[in-house]
Short mmCIF file of C-alpha atoms in Angstrom, two decimals:
data_model
loop_
_atom_site.label_atom_id
_atom_site.label_comp_id
_atom_site.label_asym_id
_atom_site.label_seq_id
_atom_site.Cartn_x
_atom_site.Cartn_y
_atom_site.Cartn_z
CA MET T 53 -4.12 -21.06 -1.34
CA SER T 54 -3.59 -22.97 1.90
CA ASN T 55 -7.39 -23.10 2.30
CA HIS T 56 -7.60 -24.87 -1.07
CA TYR T 57 -5.09 -27.53 0.00
CA ARG T 58 -6.86 -28.08 3.34
CA TYR T 59 -10.23 -28.32 1.62
CA ILE T 60 -8.94 -30.93 -0.86
CA ALA T 61 -7.18 -32.91 1.89
CA VAL T 62 -10.34 -33.16 4.02
CA VAL T 63 -13.20 -33.27 1.50
CA HIS T 64 -11.52 -34.79 -1.58
CA PRO T 65 -8.44 -36.66 -0.29
CA LEU T 66 -8.25 -38.89 -3.38
CA ASN T 67 -8.25 -36.04 -5.91
CA PRO T 68 -4.94 -35.32 -7.70
CA ARG T 69 -2.82 -32.62 -6.07
CA THR T 70 -2.27 -29.21 -7.64
CA SER T 71 0.74 -29.31 -9.96
CA LYS T 72 3.96 -27.48 -9.08
CA LYS T 73 3.51 -25.21 -12.09
CA THR T 74 0.00 -24.19 -11.02
CA SER T 75 1.17 -23.64 -7.43
CA ALA T 76 4.05 -21.47 -8.66
CA ILE T 77 1.68 -19.35 -10.78
CA ILE T 78 -0.70 -18.86 -7.84
CA ILE T 79 2.18 -17.91 -5.52
CA MET T 80 3.55 -15.40 -8.06
CA PHE T 81 0.07 -13.88 -8.44
CA ILE T 82 -0.25 -13.49 -4.66
CA TRP T 83 3.20 -11.87 -4.42
CA CYS T 84 2.44 -9.45 -7.27
CA LEU T 85 -0.92 -8.53 -5.75
CA SER T 86 0.72 -7.95 -2.35
CA ALA T 87 3.37 -5.72 -3.96
CA LEU T 88 0.68 -3.68 -5.74
CA LEU T 89 -1.29 -3.22 -2.52
CA ALA T 90 1.87 -2.01 -0.75
CA LEU T 91 2.98 0.29 -3.60
CA PRO T 92 0.99 3.40 -2.52
CA ASN T 93 2.83 3.37 0.82
CA LEU T 94 6.12 3.58 -1.09
CA LEU T 95 4.96 6.29 -3.49
CA TYR T 96 2.87 8.60 -1.31
CA SER T 97 4.17 8.33 2.27
CA VAL T 98 5.20 11.70 3.76
CA THR T 99 5.85 13.16 7.21
CA ILE T 100 3.83 16.20 8.33
CA ASP T 101 3.41 18.40 11.42
CA PHE T 102 -0.11 17.70 12.62
CA ASP T 103 -1.96 20.01 15.04
CA TYR T 104 -4.56 18.40 17.30
CA SER T 105 -7.68 20.10 18.65
CA ASP T 106 -6.11 20.48 22.11
CA GLY T 107 -3.22 22.52 20.68
CA SER T 108 -0.65 19.74 20.80
CA ASN T 109 1.57 19.04 17.82
CA ARG T 110 3.00 15.79 16.51
CA ILE T 111 5.03 14.68 13.52
CA MET T 112 3.10 11.99 11.68
CA CYS T 113 3.77 9.65 8.78
CA MET T 114 0.79 9.43 6.44
CA LEU T 115 -0.19 9.08 2.79
CA GLU T 116 -0.43 12.20 0.63
CA TRP T 117 -2.42 11.20 -2.42
CA PRO T 118 -2.58 13.34 -5.61
CA ASP T 119 -5.96 14.78 -4.54
CA ASP T 120 -5.40 15.18 -0.76
CA TYR T 121 -4.16 13.57 2.45
CA ALA T 122 -5.31 10.19 3.75
CA GLY T 123 -8.68 10.40 5.47
CA VAL T 124 -9.85 13.13 3.08
CA SER T 125 -8.64 11.82 -0.27
CA TYR T 126 -11.12 9.95 -2.46
CA TYR T 127 -8.19 7.91 -3.79
CA ASP T 128 -7.38 6.91 -0.24
CA TYR T 129 -10.97 5.80 0.34
CA CYS T 130 -10.94 3.68 -2.84
CA TYR T 131 -7.58 2.21 -1.80
CA ASN T 132 -8.96 1.24 1.62
CA VAL T 133 -11.99 -0.40 0.00
CA ILE T 134 -9.73 -2.43 -2.32
CA PHE T 135 -7.40 -3.25 0.57
CA PHE T 136 -10.38 -4.41 2.66
CA VAL T 137 -11.76 -6.59 -0.14
CA PHE T 138 -8.48 -8.36 -0.96
CA THR T 139 -7.01 -8.69 2.54
CA TYR T 140 -10.16 -9.29 4.60
CA ALA T 141 -13.44 -9.85 2.74
CA ILE T 142 -12.20 -12.39 0.17
CA PRO T 143 -10.00 -14.36 2.64
CA MET T 144 -12.80 -14.45 5.24
CA LEU T 145 -15.41 -15.49 2.68
CA SER T 146 -13.19 -18.21 1.22
CA MET T 147 -12.35 -19.55 4.68
CA LEU T 148 -15.98 -19.53 5.81
CA VAL T 149 -17.15 -21.34 2.66
CA ALA T 150 -14.31 -23.88 2.74
CA TYR T 151 -14.61 -24.66 6.44
CA SER T 152 -18.42 -24.83 6.26
CA ILE T 153 -18.19 -27.46 3.51
CA MET T 154 -15.45 -29.29 5.42
CA SER T 155 -17.53 -29.27 8.62
CA ARG T 156 -20.61 -30.52 6.79
CA ALA T 157 -18.57 -33.29 5.15
CA LEU T 158 -17.14 -34.40 8.50
CA TRP T 159 -19.94 -33.88 11.03
CA GLY T 160 -22.63 -34.83 8.53
CA ASN T 161 -20.93 -38.12 7.71
CA SER T 162 -23.04 -41.08 8.79
CA ILE T 163 -20.78 -43.94 7.68
CA ILE T 164 -18.21 -43.67 10.48
CA VAL T 165 -19.57 -46.86 12.07
CA GLU T 166 -18.51 -48.75 8.95
CA MET T 167 -14.93 -47.51 9.15
CA THR T 168 -11.96 -49.45 10.43
CA HIS T 169 -10.24 -48.31 13.62
CA GLY T 170 -7.48 -46.63 11.61
CA GLN T 171 -9.99 -44.82 9.41
CA GLN T 172 -11.93 -43.63 12.47
CA GLU T 173 -8.73 -42.22 14.01
CA ALA T 174 -7.91 -40.39 10.77
CA PHE T 175 -11.49 -39.11 10.66
CA LYS T 176 -11.23 -37.76 14.23
CA SER T 177 -7.89 -36.11 13.41
CA LYS T 178 -9.50 -34.30 10.48
CA LYS T 179 -12.24 -33.01 12.78
CA LYS T 180 -9.64 -31.65 15.20
CA VAL T 181 -7.87 -29.90 12.33
CA VAL T 182 -11.11 -28.28 11.16
CA ILE T 183 -11.87 -27.07 14.71
CA MET T 184 -8.39 -25.55 14.89
CA LEU T 185 -8.80 -23.84 11.50
CA ILE T 186 -12.21 -22.44 12.44
CA THR T 187 -10.64 -21.03 15.62
CA VAL T 188 -7.87 -19.42 13.55
CA THR T 189 -10.49 -17.91 11.21
CA ILE T 190 -12.47 -16.41 14.11
CA ILE T 191 -9.30 -14.91 15.61
CA PHE T 192 -8.36 -13.48 12.20
CA GLY T 193 -11.79 -11.85 11.90
CA ILE T 194 -11.64 -10.37 15.42
CA CYS T 195 -8.09 -9.02 15.00
CA TRP T 196 -8.48 -7.39 11.59
CA LEU T 197 -12.08 -6.13 11.40
CA PRO T 198 -11.65 -3.17 13.84
CA TYR T 199 -8.56 -2.02 11.89
CA HIS T 200 -10.49 -1.88 8.61
CA LEU T 201 -13.57 -0.27 10.16
CA TYR T 202 -11.37 2.48 11.64
CA PHE T 203 -10.47 3.86 8.19
CA PHE T 204 -14.07 3.86 6.96
CA TYR T 205 -15.24 5.58 10.15
CA VAL T 206 -12.57 8.30 10.00
CA TYR T 207 -13.29 8.98 6.32
CA HIS T 208 -16.98 9.59 7.06
CA ASN T 209 -16.25 11.44 10.33
CA ILE T 210 -13.13 13.42 9.43
CA GLU T 211 -13.45 15.71 12.47
CA VAL T 212 -12.36 12.89 14.80
CA SER T 213 -8.91 12.83 13.15
CA ALA T 214 -8.10 16.09 14.96
CA GLU T 215 -8.64 14.49 18.38
CA PRO T 216 -5.43 13.45 20.22
CA LEU T 217 -7.01 10.17 21.36
CA VAL T 218 -7.58 8.96 17.80
CA GLN T 219 -3.86 8.33 17.28
CA HIS T 220 -3.77 6.04 20.32
CA ILE T 221 -6.90 4.25 19.09
CA TYR T 222 -5.31 3.74 15.68
CA LEU T 223 -2.11 2.32 17.21
CA ALA T 224 -4.14 -0.02 19.44
CA LEU T 225 -6.13 -1.30 16.44
CA TYR T 226 -2.95 -1.59 14.38
CA TRP T 227 -1.24 -3.72 17.02
CA LEU T 228 -4.39 -5.82 17.43
CA ALA T 229 -4.28 -6.57 13.70
CA MET T 230 -0.55 -7.34 13.76
CA SER T 231 -0.99 -9.58 16.80
CA ASN T 232 -2.89 -12.05 14.61
CA SER T 233 0.44 -13.33 13.26
CA CYS T 234 1.63 -13.94 16.83
CA LEU T 235 -1.58 -15.63 17.96
CA ASN T 236 -1.74 -18.23 15.18
CA PRO T 237 1.33 -20.22 16.34
CA LEU T 238 -0.01 -20.10 19.92
CA ILE T 239 -3.38 -21.48 18.78
CA TYR T 240 -1.68 -24.28 16.84
CA ALA T 241 0.53 -25.12 19.82
CA LEU T 242 -2.27 -25.02 22.42
CA LEU T 243 -4.74 -27.10 20.42
CA ASN T 244 -2.09 -29.62 19.42
CA LYS T 245 -0.91 -29.83 23.03
CA ARG T 246 -4.47 -30.43 24.21
CA SER T 247 -4.88 -33.13 21.56
CA VAL T 248 -1.69 -34.87 22.70
CA SER T 249 -2.79 -34.64 26.36
CA ILE T 250 -6.17 -36.22 25.56
CA GLN T 251 -4.45 -39.06 23.73
CA LYS T 252 -2.20 -39.68 26.77
CA ILE T 253 -5.22 -39.84 29.10
#
């Protein structure tokens, strides 16, 4: 949704804004979809004693689907595909398309010489915003892709789930994905700080 607003602001600044009613409907849809994606964790989460190949034992929290445990269950595989599509593939595709059009509209614009000083400053500010958003998109892709690939790999190579190291790998990939929320404010702050410093110089 935020991508839509950014796209309109940069490419079609004179178009009418989305109405409050439409925005409310979109927000409710996103919340409902998020709740549905999280529902299996509420319904099927269990704790089990898991024996690793080296003889060690650990209590783990995992999903027990109607047909089997996570990593073996076909339901779990379908869930991970749906989760990947709605939380990674669609957001990444929408961001790439939106920012590509925005970049083309800004960097491909040949009438900047005809703009007033104020218009040129606004134009440059839009370019800086697009650069920042592209950076955020790249970081999002880097942080979340390994996490999603992990589940597909384990499903097709189930024997690795018995290795003690796999739990540490999963936790590392999980924290990498979660770190995306921490990195975004830092990116905004650093790029804005650099922009302010350049203006001072």
